[in-house]
Amino acid sequence: MRVIGVVLLAVALGALEVPGLIRERQWRQIGAVTTILVIGAVWAGLLAIRVPLPSISQVLQWIVGPLSRV
Amino acid sequence: MRLEPGEISRNQATYLLCVAVLGTAITTAPHSMIAVAKQDAWLLGLVSGVYSLVPSFLWLTATAPWPRKDLFEVTLAAAGPLLGTAINLLLLGWLLSLVSVVTWQGAAILIDNFLPSTPWPVVVGSLLLPAALAVRGGLEVTARLAQLVFWGLVTTIGALGLLLVFEFDVDRLQPVLARGFTPIAGGALTLGWIFESMMLVAVLPFVARRDRSWRLIPALAGIIALAVSTVAFLVVGVFGPALPTRFRFVTLQLTHVIRIGEIIERIDAPLAIVWVTGIVTKVAFWYWLSCLGAARVFGLSNYRPIVRPMGLLVGAMTLAWFRNESEAAEGIRAWSILMLPTIGVAVPLLLLAGRTVRRALGRSSS
């Protein structure tokens, strides 16, 4: 629960700019902020609830492993 | 449109890139260097310095026609909108992986040595938060920080050399080149800093006076190679070639053997202050470059609103990199091996080829 709380806090911190951007009608900036926040929040959320995702390093090994054998 | 309004001096650019490499390399590199080259680890550092010149000069040549455009604008100008955007996405992916690996290393140093019971997300967050503040302040803030940290790092290496003089034994560095030059020539290619220093080209557009800036490349390679080699030299001279492979952050172990009279002992606290500031500065530089890249990819006019969301993404990536610490050493090595031929060599060559083709077709944009 604490980790989920940390994730929610980080999302809230990341979204602090959004009201100002809405006032200034910076739609492209809002789109970028939202996209990055959603990707980050989903990823951090999955890690927080301990979904057994492969690590980035493991994925890299799957790519580099066959290459190094060639 | 210029995304970064700040300008820095040539010296600041050199200090910034030195800290962007040495921030973690000073503590992490000796372990992997000694694992590969044993007592010849110091030679490995020097050879990697020579290797680092290749990607650096390739990148400098590829970006030279556009001295005032940032790295991500140059790729669009050289390779066209389609290929340029693809290269920018590749660069952004590399930068995000780099900043998260650097943050992971920084967090590992802190947890292993100073904060063993603090949860990972807390340590990662406490590294990213000050870095995010520096990034929001712009390049000038990070460059000023690097200027301070650089001399701190130089002083700590010098102080270690002086204080370890009674523990140092030259015999531990013998025999030189016992297994020949091949392990050194091959091993130097796996050192991550070779392709970190090439990102001097990302800073050059923001340097106030850019004339003869190519001179910064050998200067940078020389400073970093000398620093990394000196640390490896000290570690082997004090511990020998076998013991350091058991410690991941063996440079910190050096501080534990310093005992001069009963006055100078356990000097790890002042060194840790400098090194942790170095880690934060290193994270801040790569974080800044990632934000600049993301802003270009999204076509934004300002990168500052995405600094905090990028922090969340980098934090998530940092925690997702390795399942455990034993996976980290092999993972970082595999990542370095993959990145040198792609980002270090293939991408600048692709930009040069793209520029030539576009010039031949009469579509050059300068």
Coordinates of C-alpha atoms in Angstrom, one line a residue:
Chain A
M1 CA 0.0 0.0 0.0
R2 CA 2.8 2.4 0.9
V3 CA 4.4 1.8 -2.6
I4 CA 1.1 2.5 -4.3
G5 CA 0.9 5.7 -2.2
V6 CA 4.4 6.7 -3.4
V7 CA 3.3 6.1 -7.0
L8 CA 0.1 8.2 -6.5
L9 CA 2.2 11.0 -5.0
A10 CA 4.6 10.9 -7.9
V11 CA 1.7 11.1 -10.4
A12 CA 0.2 14.1 -8.5
L13 CA 3.6 15.8 -8.5
G14 CA 3.9 15.2 -12.3
A15 CA 0.5 16.6 -12.9
L16 CA 1.1 19.9 -11.0
E17 CA 1.8 21.7 -14.3
V18 CA -1.4 20.7 -16.0
P19 CA -3.8 23.4 -14.6
G20 CA -1.4 26.1 -15.7
L21 CA -1.1 24.6 -19.1
I22 CA -4.9 24.3 -19.5
R23 CA -5.2 28.0 -18.6
E24 CA -2.6 28.8 -21.3
R25 CA -4.3 26.5 -23.8
Q26 CA -1.0 24.6 -24.4
W27 CA -2.8 21.5 -25.8
R28 CA 0.4 19.9 -27.2
Q29 CA 2.2 20.3 -23.9
I30 CA -0.9 18.8 -22.1
G31 CA -0.9 15.9 -24.5
A32 CA 2.8 15.2 -23.9
V33 CA 2.5 15.5 -20.1
T34 CA -0.5 13.2 -20.0
T35 CA 1.1 10.6 -22.3
I36 CA 4.3 10.4 -20.3
L37 CA 2.4 10.4 -17.0
V38 CA 0.1 7.6 -18.1
I39 CA 3.0 5.4 -19.3
G40 CA 5.0 6.1 -16.1
A41 CA 2.0 5.6 -13.8
V42 CA 0.9 2.4 -15.4
W43 CA 4.5 1.0 -15.3
A44 CA 5.1 2.1 -11.7
G45 CA 1.6 0.8 -10.7
L46 CA 2.3 -2.6 -12.2
L47 CA 5.6 -2.7 -10.3
A48 CA 3.9 -1.5 -7.1
I49 CA 1.3 -4.3 -7.2
R50 CA 4.1 -6.8 -8.0
V51 CA 2.9 -8.0 -11.4
P52 CA 5.6 -10.5 -12.5
L53 CA 6.9 -8.5 -15.5
P54 CA 10.3 -9.4 -17.0
S55 CA 13.0 -6.9 -16.1
I56 CA 14.4 -4.6 -18.9
S57 CA 17.7 -6.4 -18.4
Q58 CA 16.1 -9.8 -19.0
V59 CA 14.5 -8.5 -22.3
L60 CA 17.9 -7.1 -23.3
Q61 CA 19.5 -10.5 -22.7
W62 CA 16.9 -12.1 -24.9
I63 CA 18.0 -9.7 -27.7
V64 CA 21.8 -9.7 -27.1
G65 CA 22.0 -13.5 -26.2
P66 CA 21.3 -14.8 -29.8
L67 CA 23.3 -11.9 -31.3
S68 CA 26.4 -12.9 -29.2
R69 CA 26.1 -16.5 -30.3
V70 CA 26.2 -15.6 -34.0
Chain B
M1 CA 13.2 26.9 -32.2
R2 CA 15.7 26.7 -29.4
L3 CA 14.4 24.6 -26.4
E4 CA 17.3 25.4 -24.1
P5 CA 17.8 29.2 -23.6
G6 CA 20.9 28.8 -21.4
E7 CA 24.6 29.0 -22.6
I8 CA 27.7 27.6 -20.9
S9 CA 31.4 28.1 -21.4
R10 CA 33.8 25.5 -23.0
N11 CA 35.3 24.7 -19.6
Q12 CA 31.9 24.1 -18.1
A13 CA 31.0 21.8 -21.0
T14 CA 34.1 19.8 -20.3
Y15 CA 33.4 19.6 -16.5
L16 CA 29.8 18.7 -17.2
L17 CA 30.7 15.7 -19.4
C18 CA 33.5 14.7 -17.0
V19 CA 31.0 14.5 -14.1
A20 CA 28.4 12.9 -16.4
V21 CA 30.8 10.0 -16.8
L22 CA 32.8 10.0 -13.5
G23 CA 29.8 10.6 -11.3
T24 CA 29.3 6.8 -11.0
A25 CA 32.3 5.5 -12.9
I26 CA 34.6 6.5 -10.1
T27 CA 32.9 3.9 -7.8
T28 CA 31.6 1.3 -10.3
A29 CA 34.2 1.1 -13.0
P30 CA 37.2 -0.4 -11.0
H31 CA 35.2 -3.6 -10.2
S32 CA 34.4 -4.4 -13.9
M33 CA 37.9 -3.2 -15.1
I34 CA 39.7 -5.5 -12.6
A35 CA 37.4 -8.4 -13.3
V36 CA 38.4 -8.2 -17.0
A37 CA 42.1 -7.1 -16.9
K38 CA 43.2 -8.1 -13.3
Q39 CA 46.4 -6.1 -12.4
D40 CA 46.4 -4.4 -15.8
A41 CA 43.1 -2.6 -15.1
W42 CA 44.8 0.8 -15.1
L43 CA 45.9 0.1 -18.7
L44 CA 42.3 -0.8 -19.6
G45 CA 41.2 2.7 -18.6
L46 CA 43.8 4.3 -20.9
V47 CA 42.9 2.1 -23.8
S48 CA 39.2 2.9 -23.4
G49 CA 40.1 6.6 -23.5
V50 CA 41.6 6.0 -27.0
Y51 CA 38.5 4.0 -28.1
S52 CA 36.2 6.8 -26.9
L53 CA 37.6 9.1 -29.5
V54 CA 36.1 7.1 -32.3
P55 CA 32.3 7.6 -31.5
S56 CA 33.0 11.2 -30.3
F57 CA 34.6 12.3 -33.6
L58 CA 32.0 10.4 -35.6
W59 CA 29.3 12.3 -33.8
L60 CA 31.1 15.6 -34.1
T61 CA 31.5 15.1 -37.9
A62 CA 27.9 14.1 -38.2
T63 CA 26.6 17.2 -36.4
A64 CA 29.3 19.8 -37.6
P65 CA 27.2 21.5 -40.3
W66 CA 24.5 22.5 -37.7
P67 CA 26.6 24.1 -34.9
R68 CA 23.6 25.8 -33.2
K69 CA 21.0 23.1 -33.5
D70 CA 20.5 20.6 -30.7
L71 CA 21.2 16.9 -31.3
F72 CA 17.6 16.1 -32.0
E73 CA 17.2 18.9 -34.5
V74 CA 20.3 17.8 -36.3
T75 CA 19.0 14.3 -36.8
L76 CA 15.8 15.8 -38.4
A77 CA 17.9 18.1 -40.6
A78 CA 20.4 15.4 -41.6
A79 CA 18.2 12.4 -42.1
G80 CA 14.9 14.0 -43.0
P81 CA 11.6 14.0 -41.0
L82 CA 10.8 10.2 -41.3
L83 CA 14.3 8.7 -40.6
G84 CA 15.1 11.6 -38.3
T85 CA 12.1 10.9 -36.1
A86 CA 13.0 7.2 -36.0
I87 CA 16.6 8.0 -35.0
N88 CA 15.3 10.5 -32.4
L89 CA 13.0 7.8 -30.9
L90 CA 16.0 5.4 -30.8
L91 CA 18.1 8.1 -29.1
L92 CA 15.4 8.9 -26.6
G93 CA 15.1 5.2 -25.7
W94 CA 18.8 5.0 -25.2
L95 CA 18.9 8.2 -23.1
L96 CA 16.0 6.9 -20.9
S97 CA 17.7 3.6 -20.5
L98 CA 21.0 5.4 -19.6
V99 CA 19.4 7.8 -17.1
S100 CA 17.6 4.9 -15.4
V101 CA 20.7 2.7 -15.3
V102 CA 22.7 5.6 -13.9
T103 CA 20.0 6.2 -11.2
W104 CA 20.0 2.5 -10.5
Q105 CA 23.7 2.5 -10.0
G106 CA 23.5 5.6 -7.8
A107 CA 20.8 4.0 -5.7
A108 CA 22.8 0.8 -5.4
I109 CA 25.9 2.7 -4.2
L110 CA 23.8 4.4 -1.5
I111 CA 21.9 1.3 -0.4
D112 CA 24.9 -1.0 -0.3
N113 CA 27.1 1.4 1.6
F114 CA 25.0 3.8 3.6
L115 CA 21.3 3.0 3.6
P116 CA 20.9 -0.8 3.8
S117 CA 17.3 -0.8 5.2
T118 CA 15.9 2.1 3.1
P119 CA 13.4 0.9 0.4
W120 CA 14.6 1.3 -3.2
P121 CA 11.7 3.6 -4.3
V122 CA 12.6 6.1 -1.6
V123 CA 16.3 6.2 -2.6
V124 CA 15.5 6.4 -6.3
G125 CA 13.0 9.2 -5.6
S126 CA 15.6 11.1 -3.4
L127 CA 18.1 11.0 -6.3
L128 CA 15.6 12.0 -8.9
L129 CA 14.0 14.9 -7.0
P130 CA 17.1 17.2 -6.7
A131 CA 18.0 16.2 -10.2
A132 CA 14.6 17.2 -11.4
L133 CA 15.0 20.6 -9.7
A134 CA 18.3 21.1 -11.5
V135 CA 16.8 20.1 -14.8
R136 CA 14.0 22.6 -14.4
G137 CA 16.6 25.3 -13.7
G138 CA 18.1 24.6 -17.1
L139 CA 21.5 23.5 -18.4
E140 CA 23.3 26.4 -16.7
V141 CA 22.3 25.1 -13.2
T142 CA 23.6 21.6 -14.0
A143 CA 26.8 23.0 -15.5
R144 CA 27.5 25.1 -12.4
L145 CA 26.9 22.1 -10.2
A146 CA 29.3 20.1 -12.4
Q147 CA 31.9 22.8 -12.1
L148 CA 31.8 22.4 -8.3
V149 CA 31.7 18.6 -8.3
F150 CA 34.5 18.2 -10.8
W151 CA 37.1 19.8 -8.6
G152 CA 35.6 17.8 -5.7
L153 CA 36.1 14.6 -7.6
V154 CA 39.7 15.5 -8.6
T155 CA 40.5 16.5 -5.0
T156 CA 39.1 13.2 -3.6
I157 CA 41.1 11.1 -6.1
G158 CA 44.3 13.1 -5.2
A159 CA 43.6 12.8 -1.5
L160 CA 43.1 9.0 -1.8
G161 CA 46.4 8.8 -3.7
L162 CA 48.2 10.7 -0.9
L163 CA 46.6 9.0 2.0
L164 CA 47.1 5.5 0.6
V165 CA 50.8 5.9 0.0
F166 CA 51.7 3.7 3.0
E167 CA 49.3 0.9 2.0
F168 CA 50.3 0.9 -1.7
D169 CA 52.5 -1.9 -3.0
V170 CA 53.8 -1.8 -6.6
D171 CA 54.4 -5.5 -6.6
R172 CA 50.6 -6.0 -6.6
L173 CA 50.6 -4.5 -10.1
Q174 CA 53.0 -7.1 -11.4
P175 CA 53.4 -8.8 -13.8
V176 CA 52.3 -6.2 -16.4
L177 CA 50.6 -7.6 -19.5
A178 CA 50.9 -11.2 -18.2
R179 CA 48.0 -12.4 -20.5
G180 CA 49.0 -10.2 -23.4
F181 CA 47.2 -7.2 -24.8
T182 CA 44.1 -9.0 -26.2
P183 CA 42.0 -9.1 -23.0
I184 CA 42.7 -5.3 -22.5
A185 CA 41.8 -4.5 -26.1
G186 CA 38.6 -6.5 -26.0
G187 CA 37.6 -5.6 -22.4
A188 CA 37.9 -1.8 -23.0
L189 CA 35.1 -2.0 -25.5
T190 CA 32.7 -3.1 -22.7
L191 CA 33.2 0.0 -20.6
G192 CA 30.1 2.1 -20.7
W193 CA 31.8 5.5 -20.5
I194 CA 33.1 5.1 -24.1
F195 CA 29.7 6.1 -25.5
E196 CA 28.8 8.4 -22.6
S197 CA 31.6 10.9 -23.4
M198 CA 30.5 11.2 -27.0
M199 CA 27.5 13.1 -25.9
L200 CA 29.7 16.2 -25.7
V201 CA 28.1 16.9 -29.0
A202 CA 24.7 17.3 -27.3
V203 CA 26.2 20.2 -25.2
L204 CA 28.2 21.9 -27.8
P205 CA 25.3 23.9 -29.4
F206 CA 24.8 25.6 -26.0
V207 CA 28.5 26.5 -25.6
A208 CA 29.0 30.3 -26.0
R209 CA 32.2 30.1 -28.1
R210 CA 32.2 27.0 -30.3
D211 CA 35.4 27.7 -32.3
R212 CA 37.9 24.8 -32.2
S213 CA 35.6 22.8 -30.0
W214 CA 37.0 19.5 -31.4
R215 CA 39.8 20.1 -29.0
L216 CA 37.5 19.3 -26.1
I217 CA 37.1 15.7 -27.3
P218 CA 40.7 14.5 -26.7
A219 CA 40.8 16.7 -23.5
L220 CA 37.7 15.1 -22.2
A221 CA 38.9 11.5 -23.1
G222 CA 42.2 12.2 -21.5
I223 CA 40.8 13.5 -18.2
I224 CA 38.3 10.7 -17.8
A225 CA 40.8 8.0 -18.8
L226 CA 43.3 9.4 -16.4
A227 CA 40.8 9.5 -13.5
V228 CA 39.4 6.0 -14.1
S229 CA 43.0 4.6 -14.5
T230 CA 44.2 6.3 -11.4
V231 CA 41.4 4.9 -9.3
A232 CA 42.0 1.4 -10.7
F233 CA 45.7 1.8 -10.2
L234 CA 45.1 2.7 -6.5
V235 CA 42.6 -0.1 -6.0
V236 CA 45.0 -2.8 -7.4
G237 CA 48.0 -1.3 -5.6
V238 CA 46.2 -1.5 -2.3
F239 CA 44.0 -4.7 -2.5
G240 CA 45.7 -6.7 -5.4
P241 CA 43.8 -8.0 -8.4
A242 CA 41.8 -10.8 -6.6
L243 CA 40.0 -9.0 -3.7
P244 CA 38.4 -6.1 -5.6
T245 CA 36.2 -8.5 -7.7
R246 CA 34.3 -9.4 -4.5
F247 CA 33.2 -5.8 -3.9
R248 CA 31.0 -4.0 -6.4
F249 CA 31.9 -0.5 -5.2
V250 CA 35.5 -1.2 -4.3
T251 CA 36.6 2.5 -4.4
L252 CA 34.6 3.1 -1.2
Q253 CA 36.5 0.2 0.5
L254 CA 39.7 2.1 -0.1
T255 CA 38.6 4.7 2.4
H256 CA 38.3 2.0 5.1
V257 CA 42.0 1.1 5.0
I258 CA 43.2 4.7 5.5
R259 CA 44.6 5.0 9.0
I260 CA 47.3 7.6 9.5
G261 CA 48.3 7.9 13.2
E262 CA 45.1 8.2 15.2
I263 CA 44.1 11.4 13.5
I264 CA 42.9 10.5 9.9
E265 CA 40.6 7.5 9.9
R266 CA 37.3 6.5 8.2
I267 CA 37.3 9.4 5.8
D268 CA 34.3 7.9 3.9
A269 CA 31.9 10.6 5.0
P270 CA 33.5 13.6 3.3
L271 CA 34.2 11.5 0.2
A272 CA 30.6 10.3 0.2
I273 CA 29.3 13.9 0.2
V274 CA 31.3 14.6 -3.0
W275 CA 30.5 11.3 -4.7
V276 CA 26.8 11.5 -3.9
T277 CA 26.6 15.1 -5.3
G278 CA 28.4 13.7 -8.4
I279 CA 25.8 11.0 -8.8
V280 CA 23.0 13.6 -8.6
T281 CA 24.8 15.8 -11.1
K282 CA 25.3 12.9 -13.5
V283 CA 21.6 11.9 -13.2
A284 CA 20.6 15.5 -13.8
F285 CA 22.6 15.8 -17.0
W286 CA 21.2 12.6 -18.6
Y287 CA 17.8 13.5 -17.3
W288 CA 18.0 17.0 -18.9
L289 CA 19.1 15.4 -22.2
S290 CA 16.2 12.9 -22.1
C291 CA 13.7 15.8 -21.4
L292 CA 15.2 17.7 -24.4
G293 CA 14.8 14.6 -26.6
A294 CA 11.2 13.9 -25.4
A295 CA 10.3 17.6 -26.0
R296 CA 11.6 17.3 -29.6
V297 CA 9.8 14.0 -30.2
F298 CA 6.5 15.5 -29.0
G299 CA 7.2 18.8 -30.9
L300 CA 7.0 21.0 -27.8
S301 CA 8.2 24.6 -27.5
N302 CA 9.4 24.1 -23.9
Y303 CA 10.8 21.0 -22.1
R304 CA 10.1 22.2 -18.6
P305 CA 6.5 21.0 -18.2
I306 CA 7.5 17.4 -18.9
V307 CA 10.4 17.3 -16.4
R308 CA 8.3 16.0 -13.5
P309 CA 6.3 13.4 -15.6
M310 CA 9.7 12.2 -17.1
G311 CA 10.9 11.8 -13.5
L312 CA 8.0 9.3 -12.8
L313 CA 8.9 7.4 -16.0
V314 CA 12.6 7.3 -15.2
G315 CA 11.8 6.2 -11.6
A316 CA 9.6 3.3 -12.9
M317 CA 12.3 2.3 -15.5
T318 CA 14.9 2.4 -12.8
L319 CA 13.0 0.0 -10.6
A320 CA 12.2 -2.2 -13.6
W321 CA 15.7 -2.6 -14.9
F322 CA 17.0 -5.5 -12.8
R323 CA 15.1 -8.1 -10.7
N324 CA 18.1 -8.5 -8.4
E325 CA 21.6 -7.2 -7.9
S326 CA 23.3 -10.3 -9.4
E327 CA 21.4 -9.6 -12.7
A328 CA 22.8 -6.1 -12.8
A329 CA 26.5 -6.7 -13.6
E330 CA 25.7 -8.9 -16.6
G331 CA 22.7 -6.7 -17.7
I332 CA 24.8 -3.5 -17.7
R333 CA 27.5 -5.3 -19.7
A334 CA 25.0 -6.6 -22.3
W335 CA 23.5 -3.1 -22.6
S336 CA 26.9 -1.5 -23.1
I337 CA 27.8 -4.1 -25.8
L338 CA 24.5 -3.4 -27.6
M339 CA 24.8 0.4 -27.4
L340 CA 28.3 1.0 -28.6
P341 CA 27.8 -0.4 -32.2
T342 CA 24.3 1.1 -32.5
I343 CA 24.3 4.6 -30.9
G344 CA 28.1 5.0 -30.9
V345 CA 28.8 4.1 -34.5
A346 CA 25.8 3.1 -36.6
V347 CA 23.6 6.2 -35.8
P348 CA 26.3 8.9 -36.6
L349 CA 27.2 7.0 -39.8
L350 CA 23.5 6.9 -40.7
L351 CA 23.3 10.6 -40.2
L352 CA 26.4 11.2 -42.4
A353 CA 24.9 8.9 -45.1
G354 CA 21.5 10.7 -44.8
R355 CA 23.2 14.1 -45.2
T356 CA 25.1 13.0 -48.3
V357 CA 22.0 11.5 -49.9
R358 CA 19.9 14.5 -49.2
R359 CA 22.6 16.9 -50.5
A360 CA 22.8 14.8 -53.7
L361 CA 19.0 15.0 -54.0
G362 CA 19.1 18.8 -53.3
R363 CA 17.0 18.6 -50.1
S364 CA 19.7 19.8 -47.7
S365 CA 18.4 21.9 -44.8
S366 CA 21.0 23.9 -43.0

